[in-house]
Short mmCIF file of C-alpha atoms in Angstrom, two decimals:
data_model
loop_
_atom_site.label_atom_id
_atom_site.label_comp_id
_atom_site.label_asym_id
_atom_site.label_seq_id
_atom_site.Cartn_x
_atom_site.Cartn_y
_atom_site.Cartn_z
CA UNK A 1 3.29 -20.56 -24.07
CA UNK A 2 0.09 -20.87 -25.13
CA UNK A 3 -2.11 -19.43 -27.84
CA UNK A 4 -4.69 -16.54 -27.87
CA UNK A 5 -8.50 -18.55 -27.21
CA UNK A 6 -10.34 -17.01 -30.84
CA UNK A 7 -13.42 -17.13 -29.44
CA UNK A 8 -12.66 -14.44 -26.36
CA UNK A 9 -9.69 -13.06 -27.54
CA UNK A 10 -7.48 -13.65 -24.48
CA UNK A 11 -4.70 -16.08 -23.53
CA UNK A 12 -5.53 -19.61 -21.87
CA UNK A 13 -4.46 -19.64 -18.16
CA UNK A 14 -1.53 -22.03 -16.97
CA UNK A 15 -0.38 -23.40 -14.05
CA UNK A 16 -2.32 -23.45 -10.68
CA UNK A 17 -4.37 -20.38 -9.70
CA UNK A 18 -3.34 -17.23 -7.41
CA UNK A 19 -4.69 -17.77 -3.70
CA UNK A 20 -5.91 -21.04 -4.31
CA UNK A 21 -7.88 -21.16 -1.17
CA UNK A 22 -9.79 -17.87 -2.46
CA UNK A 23 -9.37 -18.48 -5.98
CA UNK A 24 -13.12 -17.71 -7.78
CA UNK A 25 -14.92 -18.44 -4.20
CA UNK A 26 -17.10 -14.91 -4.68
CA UNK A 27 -19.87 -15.24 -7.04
CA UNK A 28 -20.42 -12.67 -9.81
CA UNK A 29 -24.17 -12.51 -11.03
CA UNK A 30 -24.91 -12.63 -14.64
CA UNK A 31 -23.41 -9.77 -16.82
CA UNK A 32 -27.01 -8.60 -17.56
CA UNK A 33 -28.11 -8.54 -14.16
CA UNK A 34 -28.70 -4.82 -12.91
CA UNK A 35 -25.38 -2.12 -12.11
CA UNK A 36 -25.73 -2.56 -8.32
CA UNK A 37 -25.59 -6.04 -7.87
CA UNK A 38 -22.99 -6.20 -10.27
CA UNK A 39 -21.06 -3.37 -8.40
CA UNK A 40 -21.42 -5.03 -5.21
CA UNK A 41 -20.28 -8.94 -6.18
CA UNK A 42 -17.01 -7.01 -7.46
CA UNK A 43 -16.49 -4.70 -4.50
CA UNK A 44 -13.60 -5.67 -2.45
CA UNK A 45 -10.23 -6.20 -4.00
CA UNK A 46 -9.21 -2.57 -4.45
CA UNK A 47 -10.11 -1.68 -0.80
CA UNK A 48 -7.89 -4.25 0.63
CA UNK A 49 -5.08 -3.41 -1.60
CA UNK A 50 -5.96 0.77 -0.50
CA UNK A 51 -4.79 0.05 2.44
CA UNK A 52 -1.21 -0.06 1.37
CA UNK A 53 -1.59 3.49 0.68
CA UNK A 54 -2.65 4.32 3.75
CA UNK A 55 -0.11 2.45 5.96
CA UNK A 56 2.14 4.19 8.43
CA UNK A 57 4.78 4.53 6.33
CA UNK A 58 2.47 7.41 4.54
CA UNK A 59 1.73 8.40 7.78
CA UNK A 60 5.36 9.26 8.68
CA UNK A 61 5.76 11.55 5.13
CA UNK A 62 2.56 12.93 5.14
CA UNK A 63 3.23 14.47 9.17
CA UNK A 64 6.00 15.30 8.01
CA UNK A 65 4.93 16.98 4.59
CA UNK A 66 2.17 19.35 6.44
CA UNK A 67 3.87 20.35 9.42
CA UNK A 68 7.19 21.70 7.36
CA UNK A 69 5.33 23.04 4.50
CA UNK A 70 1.45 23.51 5.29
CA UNK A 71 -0.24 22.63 2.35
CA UNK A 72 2.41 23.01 0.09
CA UNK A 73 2.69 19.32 -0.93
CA UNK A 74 -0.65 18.37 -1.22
CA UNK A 75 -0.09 18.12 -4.96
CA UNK A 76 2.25 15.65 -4.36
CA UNK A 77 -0.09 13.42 -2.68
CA UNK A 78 -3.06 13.76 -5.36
CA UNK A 79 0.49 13.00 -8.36
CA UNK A 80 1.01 9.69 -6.40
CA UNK A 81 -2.21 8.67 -5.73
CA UNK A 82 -3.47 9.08 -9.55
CA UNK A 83 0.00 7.57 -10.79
CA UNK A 84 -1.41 4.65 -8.00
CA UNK A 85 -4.84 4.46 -9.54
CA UNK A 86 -3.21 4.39 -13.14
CA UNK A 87 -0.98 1.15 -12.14
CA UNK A 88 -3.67 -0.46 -9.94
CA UNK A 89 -6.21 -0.09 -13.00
CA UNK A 90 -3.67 -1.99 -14.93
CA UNK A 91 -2.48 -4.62 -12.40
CA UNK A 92 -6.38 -5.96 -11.83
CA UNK A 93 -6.81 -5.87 -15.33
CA UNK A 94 -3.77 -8.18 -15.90
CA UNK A 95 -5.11 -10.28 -13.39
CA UNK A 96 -8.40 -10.44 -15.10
CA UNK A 97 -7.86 -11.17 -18.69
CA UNK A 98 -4.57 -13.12 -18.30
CA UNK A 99 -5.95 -15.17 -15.94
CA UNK A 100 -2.21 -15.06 -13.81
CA UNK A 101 -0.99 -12.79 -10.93
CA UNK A 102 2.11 -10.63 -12.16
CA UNK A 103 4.47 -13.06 -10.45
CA UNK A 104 3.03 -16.08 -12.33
CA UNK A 105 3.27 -13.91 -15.61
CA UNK A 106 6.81 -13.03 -14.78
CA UNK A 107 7.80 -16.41 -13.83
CA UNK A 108 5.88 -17.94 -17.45
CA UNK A 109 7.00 -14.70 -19.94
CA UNK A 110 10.27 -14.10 -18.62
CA UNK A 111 13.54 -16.56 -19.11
CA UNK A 112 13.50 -19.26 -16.68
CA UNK A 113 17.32 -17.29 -14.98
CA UNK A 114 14.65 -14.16 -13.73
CA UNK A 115 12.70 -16.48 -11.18
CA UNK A 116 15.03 -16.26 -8.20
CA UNK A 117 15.80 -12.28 -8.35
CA UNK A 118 12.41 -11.24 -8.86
CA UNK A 119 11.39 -13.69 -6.16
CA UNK A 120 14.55 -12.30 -3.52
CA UNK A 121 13.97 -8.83 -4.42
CA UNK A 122 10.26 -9.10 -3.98
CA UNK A 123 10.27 -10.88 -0.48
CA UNK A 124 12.80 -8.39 0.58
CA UNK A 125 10.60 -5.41 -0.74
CA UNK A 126 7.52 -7.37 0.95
CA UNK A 127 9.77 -8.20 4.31
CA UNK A 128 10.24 -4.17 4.59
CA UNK A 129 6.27 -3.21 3.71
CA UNK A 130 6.00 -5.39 6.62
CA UNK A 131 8.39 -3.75 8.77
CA UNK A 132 6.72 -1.00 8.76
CA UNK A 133 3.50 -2.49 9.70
CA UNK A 134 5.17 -3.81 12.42
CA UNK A 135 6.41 -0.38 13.75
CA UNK A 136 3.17 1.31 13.03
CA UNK A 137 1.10 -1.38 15.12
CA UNK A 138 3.94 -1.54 17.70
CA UNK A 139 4.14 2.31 18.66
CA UNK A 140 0.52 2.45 18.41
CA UNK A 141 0.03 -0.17 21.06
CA UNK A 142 3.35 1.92 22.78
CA UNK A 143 1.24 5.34 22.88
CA UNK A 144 -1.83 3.13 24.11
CA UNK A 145 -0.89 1.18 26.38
CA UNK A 146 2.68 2.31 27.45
CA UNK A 147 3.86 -1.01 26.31
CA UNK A 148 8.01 -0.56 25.74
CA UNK A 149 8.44 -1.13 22.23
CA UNK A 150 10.15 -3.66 22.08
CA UNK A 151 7.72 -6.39 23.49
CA UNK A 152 4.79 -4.35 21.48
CA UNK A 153 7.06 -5.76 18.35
CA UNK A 154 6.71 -8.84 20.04
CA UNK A 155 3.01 -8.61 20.46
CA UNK A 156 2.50 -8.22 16.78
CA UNK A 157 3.86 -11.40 15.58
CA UNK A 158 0.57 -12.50 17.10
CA UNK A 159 -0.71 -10.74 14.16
CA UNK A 160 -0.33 -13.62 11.67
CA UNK A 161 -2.79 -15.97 13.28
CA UNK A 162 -5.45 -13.07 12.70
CA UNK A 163 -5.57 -13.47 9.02
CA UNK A 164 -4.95 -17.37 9.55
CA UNK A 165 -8.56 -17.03 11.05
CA UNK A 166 -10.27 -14.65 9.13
CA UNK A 167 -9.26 -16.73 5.99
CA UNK A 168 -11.41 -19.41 7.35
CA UNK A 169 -14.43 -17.27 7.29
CA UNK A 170 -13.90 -16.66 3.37
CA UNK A 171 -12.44 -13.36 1.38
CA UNK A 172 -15.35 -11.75 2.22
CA UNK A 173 -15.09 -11.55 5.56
CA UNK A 174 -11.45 -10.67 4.86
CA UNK A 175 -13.10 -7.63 2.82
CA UNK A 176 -15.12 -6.96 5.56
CA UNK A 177 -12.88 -6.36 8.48
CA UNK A 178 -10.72 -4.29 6.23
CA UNK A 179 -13.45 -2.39 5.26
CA UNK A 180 -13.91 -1.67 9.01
CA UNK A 181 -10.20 -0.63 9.78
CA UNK A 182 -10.56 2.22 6.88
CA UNK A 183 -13.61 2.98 8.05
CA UNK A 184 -12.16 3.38 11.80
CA UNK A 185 -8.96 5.61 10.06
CA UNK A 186 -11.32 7.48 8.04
CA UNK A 187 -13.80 8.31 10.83
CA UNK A 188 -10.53 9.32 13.13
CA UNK A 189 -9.64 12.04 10.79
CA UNK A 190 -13.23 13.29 10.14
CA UNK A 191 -13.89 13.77 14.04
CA UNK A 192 -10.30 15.52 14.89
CA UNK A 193 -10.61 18.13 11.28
CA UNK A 194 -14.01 19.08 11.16
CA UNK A 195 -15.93 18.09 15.02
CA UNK A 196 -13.04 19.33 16.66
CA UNK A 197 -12.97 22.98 17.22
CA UNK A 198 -9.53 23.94 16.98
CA UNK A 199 -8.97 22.54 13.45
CA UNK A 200 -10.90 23.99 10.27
CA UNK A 201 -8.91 24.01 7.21
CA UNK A 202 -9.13 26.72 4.92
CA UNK A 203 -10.30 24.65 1.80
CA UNK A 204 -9.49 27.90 -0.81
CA UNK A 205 -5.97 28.12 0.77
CA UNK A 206 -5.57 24.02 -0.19
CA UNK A 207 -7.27 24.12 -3.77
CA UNK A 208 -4.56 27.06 -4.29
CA UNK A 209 -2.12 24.40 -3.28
CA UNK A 210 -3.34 21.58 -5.18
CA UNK A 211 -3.65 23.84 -8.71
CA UNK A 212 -0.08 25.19 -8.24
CA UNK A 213 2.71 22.59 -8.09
CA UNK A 214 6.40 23.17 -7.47
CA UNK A 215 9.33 22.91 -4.63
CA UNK A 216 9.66 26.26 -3.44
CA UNK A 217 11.61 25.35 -0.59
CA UNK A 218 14.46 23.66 0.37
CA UNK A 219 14.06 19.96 1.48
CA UNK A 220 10.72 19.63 -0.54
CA UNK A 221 12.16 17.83 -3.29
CA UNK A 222 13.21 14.99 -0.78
CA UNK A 223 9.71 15.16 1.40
CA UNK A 224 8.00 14.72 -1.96
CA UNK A 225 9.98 11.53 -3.22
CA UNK A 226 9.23 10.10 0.37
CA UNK A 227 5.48 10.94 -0.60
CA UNK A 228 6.13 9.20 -3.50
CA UNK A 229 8.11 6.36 -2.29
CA UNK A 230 5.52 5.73 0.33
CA UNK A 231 2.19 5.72 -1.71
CA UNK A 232 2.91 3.83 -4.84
CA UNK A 233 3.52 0.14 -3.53
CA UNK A 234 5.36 -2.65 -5.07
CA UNK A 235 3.95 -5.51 -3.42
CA UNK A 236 0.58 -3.90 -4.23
CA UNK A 237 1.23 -4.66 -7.99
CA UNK A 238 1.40 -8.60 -7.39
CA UNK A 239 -1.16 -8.70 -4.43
CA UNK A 240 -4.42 -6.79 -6.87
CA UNK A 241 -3.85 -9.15 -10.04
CA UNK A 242 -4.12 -12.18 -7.86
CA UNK A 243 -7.03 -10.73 -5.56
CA UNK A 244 -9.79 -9.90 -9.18
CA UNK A 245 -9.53 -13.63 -9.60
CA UNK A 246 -11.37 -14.54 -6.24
CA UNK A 247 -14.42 -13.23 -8.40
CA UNK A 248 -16.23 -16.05 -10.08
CA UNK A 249 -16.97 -14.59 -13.55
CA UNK A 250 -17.83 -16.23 -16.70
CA UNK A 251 -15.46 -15.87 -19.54
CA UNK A 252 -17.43 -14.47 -22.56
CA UNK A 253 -16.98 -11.16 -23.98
CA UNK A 254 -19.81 -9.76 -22.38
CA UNK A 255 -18.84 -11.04 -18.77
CA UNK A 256 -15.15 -10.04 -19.10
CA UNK A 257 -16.13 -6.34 -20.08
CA UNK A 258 -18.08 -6.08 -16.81
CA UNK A 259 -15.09 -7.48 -14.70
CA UNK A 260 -12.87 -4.83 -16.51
CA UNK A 261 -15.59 -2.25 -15.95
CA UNK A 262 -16.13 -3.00 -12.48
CA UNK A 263 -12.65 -3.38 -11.23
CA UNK A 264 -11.66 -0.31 -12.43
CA UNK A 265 -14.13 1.05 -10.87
CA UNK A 266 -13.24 -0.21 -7.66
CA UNK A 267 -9.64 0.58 -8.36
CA UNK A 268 -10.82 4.64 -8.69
CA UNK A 269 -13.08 4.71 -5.41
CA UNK A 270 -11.05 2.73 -3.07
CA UNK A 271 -8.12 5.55 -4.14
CA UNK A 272 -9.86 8.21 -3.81
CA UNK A 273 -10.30 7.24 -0.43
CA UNK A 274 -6.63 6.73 0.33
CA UNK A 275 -5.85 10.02 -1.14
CA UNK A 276 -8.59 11.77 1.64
CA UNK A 277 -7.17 9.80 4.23
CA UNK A 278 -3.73 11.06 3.36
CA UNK A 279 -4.36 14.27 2.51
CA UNK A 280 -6.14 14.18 6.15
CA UNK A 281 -2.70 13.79 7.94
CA UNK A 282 -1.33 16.15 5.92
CA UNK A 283 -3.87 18.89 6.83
CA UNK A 284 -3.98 17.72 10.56
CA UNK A 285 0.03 18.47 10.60
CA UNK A 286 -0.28 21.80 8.78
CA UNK A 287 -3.12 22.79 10.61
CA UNK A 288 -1.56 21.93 14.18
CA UNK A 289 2.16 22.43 13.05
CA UNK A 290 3.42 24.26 10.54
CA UNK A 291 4.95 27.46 11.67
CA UNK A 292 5.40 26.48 15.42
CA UNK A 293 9.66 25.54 16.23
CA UNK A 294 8.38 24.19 19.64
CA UNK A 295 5.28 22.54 22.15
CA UNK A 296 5.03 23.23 26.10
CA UNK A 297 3.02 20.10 27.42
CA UNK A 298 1.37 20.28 30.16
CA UNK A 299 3.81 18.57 32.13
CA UNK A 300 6.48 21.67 31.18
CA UNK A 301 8.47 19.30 28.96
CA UNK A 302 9.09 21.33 25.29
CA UNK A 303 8.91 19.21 22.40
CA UNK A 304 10.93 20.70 19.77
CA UNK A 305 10.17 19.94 15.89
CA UNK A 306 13.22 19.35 13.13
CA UNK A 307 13.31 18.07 9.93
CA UNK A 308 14.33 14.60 11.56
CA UNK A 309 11.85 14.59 13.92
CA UNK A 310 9.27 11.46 14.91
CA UNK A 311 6.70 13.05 13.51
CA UNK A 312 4.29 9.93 14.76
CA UNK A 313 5.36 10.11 18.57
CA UNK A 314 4.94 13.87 18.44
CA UNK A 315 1.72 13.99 16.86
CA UNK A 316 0.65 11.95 19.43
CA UNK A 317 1.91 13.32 22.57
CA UNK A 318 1.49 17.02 21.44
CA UNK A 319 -2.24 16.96 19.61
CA UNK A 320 -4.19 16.58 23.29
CA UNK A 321 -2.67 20.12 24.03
CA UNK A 322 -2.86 21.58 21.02
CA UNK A 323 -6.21 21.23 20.67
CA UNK A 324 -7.61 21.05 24.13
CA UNK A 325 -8.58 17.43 24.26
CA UNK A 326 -7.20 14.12 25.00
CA UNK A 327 -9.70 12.79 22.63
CA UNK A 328 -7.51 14.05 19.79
CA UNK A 329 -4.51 11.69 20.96
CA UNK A 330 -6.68 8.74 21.30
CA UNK A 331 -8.26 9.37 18.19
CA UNK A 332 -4.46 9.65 16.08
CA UNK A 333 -3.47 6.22 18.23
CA UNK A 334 -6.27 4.26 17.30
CA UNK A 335 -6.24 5.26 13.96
CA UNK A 336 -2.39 4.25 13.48
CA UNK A 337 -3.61 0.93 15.19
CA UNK A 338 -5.84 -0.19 12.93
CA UNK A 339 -3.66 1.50 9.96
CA UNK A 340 -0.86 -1.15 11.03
CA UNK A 341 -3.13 -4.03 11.28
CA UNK A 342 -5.21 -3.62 7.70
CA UNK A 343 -2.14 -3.25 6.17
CA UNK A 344 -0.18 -6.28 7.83
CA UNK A 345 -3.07 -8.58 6.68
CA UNK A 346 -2.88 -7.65 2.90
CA UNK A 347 1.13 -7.51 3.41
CA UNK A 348 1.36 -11.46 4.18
CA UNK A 349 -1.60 -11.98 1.30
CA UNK A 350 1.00 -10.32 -1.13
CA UNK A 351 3.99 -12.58 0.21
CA UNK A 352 2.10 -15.80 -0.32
CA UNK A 353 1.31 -14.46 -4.01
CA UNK A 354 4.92 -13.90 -4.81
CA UNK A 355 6.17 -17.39 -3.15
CA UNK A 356 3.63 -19.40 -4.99
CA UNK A 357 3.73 -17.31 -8.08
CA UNK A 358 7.84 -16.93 -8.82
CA UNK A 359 8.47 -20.43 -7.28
CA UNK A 360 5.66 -22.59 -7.01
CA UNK A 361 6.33 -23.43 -3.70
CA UNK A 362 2.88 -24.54 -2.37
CA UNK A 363 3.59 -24.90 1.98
CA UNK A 364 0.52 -24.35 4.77
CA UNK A 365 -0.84 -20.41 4.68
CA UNK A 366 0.61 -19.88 8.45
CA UNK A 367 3.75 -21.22 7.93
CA UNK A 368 4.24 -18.79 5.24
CA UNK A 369 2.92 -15.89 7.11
CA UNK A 370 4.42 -16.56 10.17
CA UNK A 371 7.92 -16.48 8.20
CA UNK A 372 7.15 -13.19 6.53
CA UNK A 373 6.15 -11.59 10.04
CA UNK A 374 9.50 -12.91 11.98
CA UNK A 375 11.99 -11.48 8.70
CA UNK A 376 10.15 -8.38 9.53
CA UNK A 377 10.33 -8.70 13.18
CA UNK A 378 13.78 -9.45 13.38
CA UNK A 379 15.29 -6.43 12.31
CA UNK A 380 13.19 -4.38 14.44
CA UNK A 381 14.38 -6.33 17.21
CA UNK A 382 18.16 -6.08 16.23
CA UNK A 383 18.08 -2.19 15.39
CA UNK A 384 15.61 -1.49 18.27
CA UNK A 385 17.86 -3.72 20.64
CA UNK A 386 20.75 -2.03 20.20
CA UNK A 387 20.13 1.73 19.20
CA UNK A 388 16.75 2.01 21.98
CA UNK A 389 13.48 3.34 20.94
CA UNK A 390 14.21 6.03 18.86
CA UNK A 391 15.45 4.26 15.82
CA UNK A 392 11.79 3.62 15.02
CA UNK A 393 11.47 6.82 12.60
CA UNK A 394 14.68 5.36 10.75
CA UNK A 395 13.59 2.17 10.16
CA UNK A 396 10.17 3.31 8.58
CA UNK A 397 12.38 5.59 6.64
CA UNK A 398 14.85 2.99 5.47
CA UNK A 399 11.83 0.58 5.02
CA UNK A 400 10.70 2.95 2.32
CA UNK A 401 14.46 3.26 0.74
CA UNK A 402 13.67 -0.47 -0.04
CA UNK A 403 10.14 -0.29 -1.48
CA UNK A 404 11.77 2.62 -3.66
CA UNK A 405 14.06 0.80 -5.27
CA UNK A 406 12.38 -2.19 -5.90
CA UNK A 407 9.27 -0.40 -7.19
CA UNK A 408 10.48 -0.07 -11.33
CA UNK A 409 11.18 -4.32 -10.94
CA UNK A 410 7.60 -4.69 -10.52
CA UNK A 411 6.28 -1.40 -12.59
CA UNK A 412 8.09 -1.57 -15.85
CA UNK A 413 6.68 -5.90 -15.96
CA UNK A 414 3.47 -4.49 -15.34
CA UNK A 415 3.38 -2.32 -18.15
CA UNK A 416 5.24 -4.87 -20.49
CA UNK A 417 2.60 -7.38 -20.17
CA UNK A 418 -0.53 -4.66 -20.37
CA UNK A 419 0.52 -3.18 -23.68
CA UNK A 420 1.09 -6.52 -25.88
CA UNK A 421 -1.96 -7.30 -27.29
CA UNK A 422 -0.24 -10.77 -27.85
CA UNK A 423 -0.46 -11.13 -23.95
CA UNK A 424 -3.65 -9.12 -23.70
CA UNK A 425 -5.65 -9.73 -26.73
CA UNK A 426 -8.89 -7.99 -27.54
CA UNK A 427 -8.71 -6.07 -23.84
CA UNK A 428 -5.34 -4.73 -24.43
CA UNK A 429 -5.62 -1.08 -22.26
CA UNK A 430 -5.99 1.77 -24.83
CA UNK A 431 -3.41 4.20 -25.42
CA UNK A 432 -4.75 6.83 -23.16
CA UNK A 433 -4.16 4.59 -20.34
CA UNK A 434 -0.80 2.74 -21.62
CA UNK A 435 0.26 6.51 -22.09
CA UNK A 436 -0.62 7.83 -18.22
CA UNK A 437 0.74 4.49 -16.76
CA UNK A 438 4.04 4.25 -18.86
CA UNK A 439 4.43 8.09 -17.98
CA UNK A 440 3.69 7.40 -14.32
CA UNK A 441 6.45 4.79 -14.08
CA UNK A 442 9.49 6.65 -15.82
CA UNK A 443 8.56 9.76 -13.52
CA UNK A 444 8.51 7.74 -10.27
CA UNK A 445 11.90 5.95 -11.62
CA UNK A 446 13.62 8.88 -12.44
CA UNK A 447 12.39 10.55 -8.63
CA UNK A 448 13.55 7.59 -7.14
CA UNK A 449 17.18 8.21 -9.01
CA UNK A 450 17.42 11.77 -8.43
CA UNK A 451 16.80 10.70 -4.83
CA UNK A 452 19.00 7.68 -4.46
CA UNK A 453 22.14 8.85 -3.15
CA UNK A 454 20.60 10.45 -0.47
CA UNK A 455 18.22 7.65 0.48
CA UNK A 456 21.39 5.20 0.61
CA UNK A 457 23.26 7.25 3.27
CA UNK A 458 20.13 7.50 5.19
CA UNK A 459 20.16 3.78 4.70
CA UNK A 460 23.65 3.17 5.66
CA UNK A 461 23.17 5.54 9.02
CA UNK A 462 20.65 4.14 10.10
CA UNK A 463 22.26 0.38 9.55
CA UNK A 464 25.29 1.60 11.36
CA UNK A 465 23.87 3.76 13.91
CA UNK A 466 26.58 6.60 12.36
#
């Protein structure tokens, strides 16, 4: 291990870089240049790792959230996406000063026996993000395009030679398109809760929910570690430490302050967004669901609603009637669409961080990706295979069971490194921060205990179809 650099007051980097075929390819002006060009050569990182927050795993919870208990959760959503911004903060800031990705730290400040865990429970945390991707693009091209899902899972392994061809193009344009996709979510949810007619949310009745938290019914406790479970991302804390260093930044006092500075600054706004976009499908639901048991469509099929429901498939197939436009149906579809498809993209990024970061294993970009997308596939295929097209819902549930418990691996690491000043030097966090992210972490642990047993028998019915 090697010794703090006096003259900047941070550790020397080792080993090859993160995303070597990014690494430092964005160029940073001088750290006296003005705040808007700074702003804008930093830009980037935050917003593709937002996305994860965003994905339709949320999407599931969040349904599911508004249409049992209106705005009653919204709370829940703001707790996970600050305890987000809190880790996120600290993961780019790892990624800045030490010069490493957290795998690469774990691999070089933990004993040389921790390398192949971390690295199997990672992939498999990694391999279940991108299940859900999967089903999210999949029943999104479904509700589209009446593909059966099962070849729509198909179609989505085509996925991996998107981000094989965007990465030629540079991390910009990688920045770009995601950009787009959130945009395209974002601009989904504007048009169906405040252009369409039907929905108007009653903004007192939601600050009244956001300033008064509890679980004052039964079942909330569970909806809200879901919330939970779905928001704050594993593979998210690998994937932003490794992303910061595709900036191009001198290493003086002066220029590392900015990066800092800038980062977090990223880390807040691209957040913030995520939280609107979530709280969006919470409102949507409560606005369009909560209190109804049933749906007529037009068709005279009734759509009943349950705790177990698909909240995804009946969004979709009862929000054209409900509000008195097939726009709004198009509009949910799309957005899902291009929810699964920003959030495959950064979910292959984040694999090819924690192969080359644990294990050093350097092999060609699609190769890798095209192996995370087919472990992710494959299970679909199995489960969907055998139990038909309604095991969807269970798989994006049991795909968060995973991320769950795998989340305090990856947390706790985090927060190790961040608070040594031996690792950090001079730009060790202060307490204030240390404090909110260490408090973050042993409150999303002990949620994730108090809702274990439960979330392994969902696991185990849903493996065994019992």
């Amino acid at each position: 291990m090697k010794s703090l650099s006096q003259d900047e007051g941070r550790p020397e980097r080792e080993g090859h870089p993160s995303l070597e075929g990014i690494h430092s390819t964005v160029p940073v002006p001088h750290h006296s240049e003005g705040f808007f060009r700074q702003w804008r050569a930093f830009v980037g990182p935050a917003i593709l790792v937002s996305v994860g927050y965003m994905d339709p795993g949320n999407w599931g919870t969040d349904l599911q959230a508004g249409a049992q208990f209106k705005y009653n959760l919204l709370w829940v959503v703001l707790l996970a996406s600050v305890m987000a911004i809190f880790m996120q903060v600290l993961s780019a800031r790892l990624g800045v000063v030490a010069g490493k990705d957290l795998a690469q730290a774990c691999r070089d400040w933990y004993p040389r026996w921790s390398r192949w865990p971390n690295w199997i429970l990672c992939e498999i945390a990694i391999m279940a993000c991108d299940l859900a991707e999967v089903l999210g693009s999949a029943v999104a091209l479904n509700l589209l395009f009446h593909i059966p899902i099962f070849w729509a899972v198909m179609i989505t392994a085509l996925d991996v030679f998107l981000l094989l061809a965007l990465q030629r193009f540079g991390m910009r344009t990688i920045e770009a398109v995601i950009l787009l996709l959130v945009a395209t979510i974002g601009i989904c949810y504007y048009i169906e809760i405040f252009v369409l007619p039907q929905t108007h949310p009653n903004f007192r009745e939601m600050g009244a929910a956001l300033l008064t938290p509890g679980f004052r019914a039964p079942g909330m406790l569970y909806v809200a570690i879901g919330i939970i479970g779905a928001t704050v991302m594993p593979h998210n804390l690998y994937l932003h430490s490794a992303l910061v260093q595709s900036r191009s930044f001198q290493r003086d006092q002066p220029s590392m302050k900015k990066a800092i500075r800038y980062n977090t600054i990223d880390s807040v706004a691209a957040l913030a967004i995520a939280f609107l976009v979530n709280a969006a499908i919470l409102v949507l639901a409560a606005l369009v669901f909560f209190g109804k048991t049933h749906v007529a469509l037009p068709n005279g099929e009734v759509v009943g609603f349950n705790a177990g429901s698909d909240w995804i498939r009946i969004a979709y197939v009862t929000l054209a009637p409900l509000l008195g436009t097939a726009l709004a149906s198009t509009l949910f579809a799309v957005a899902l669409l291009a929810s699964g498809q920003s959030s495959t993209i950064t979910g292959t990024l984040a694999g090819q961080v924690v192969m080359e970061g644990f294990m050093r294993w350097r092999i060609q970009p699609w190769v890798r990706r095209l192996i995370t997308r087919l472990l992710a596939i494959l299970p679909a295929i199995f489960i969907i295979g055998i139990r038909g097209e309604g095991s969807v819902t269970d798989l994006l549930t049991l795909s968060q069971v995973v991320l769950a418990l795998q989340l305090p691996l990856a947390m706790f690491p985090l927060l190790q490194f961040t608070s040594s000043r031996k690792r950090m030097g001079l730009w060790r966090p202060g307490w204030a921060l240390l404090l909110a992210g260490w408090g973050s972490a042993i409150l999303i642990t002990l949620m994730d205990v108090a809702g274990l047993r439960e979330s392994l028998r969902e696991a185990w019915r849903v493996i065994t179809g019992v």
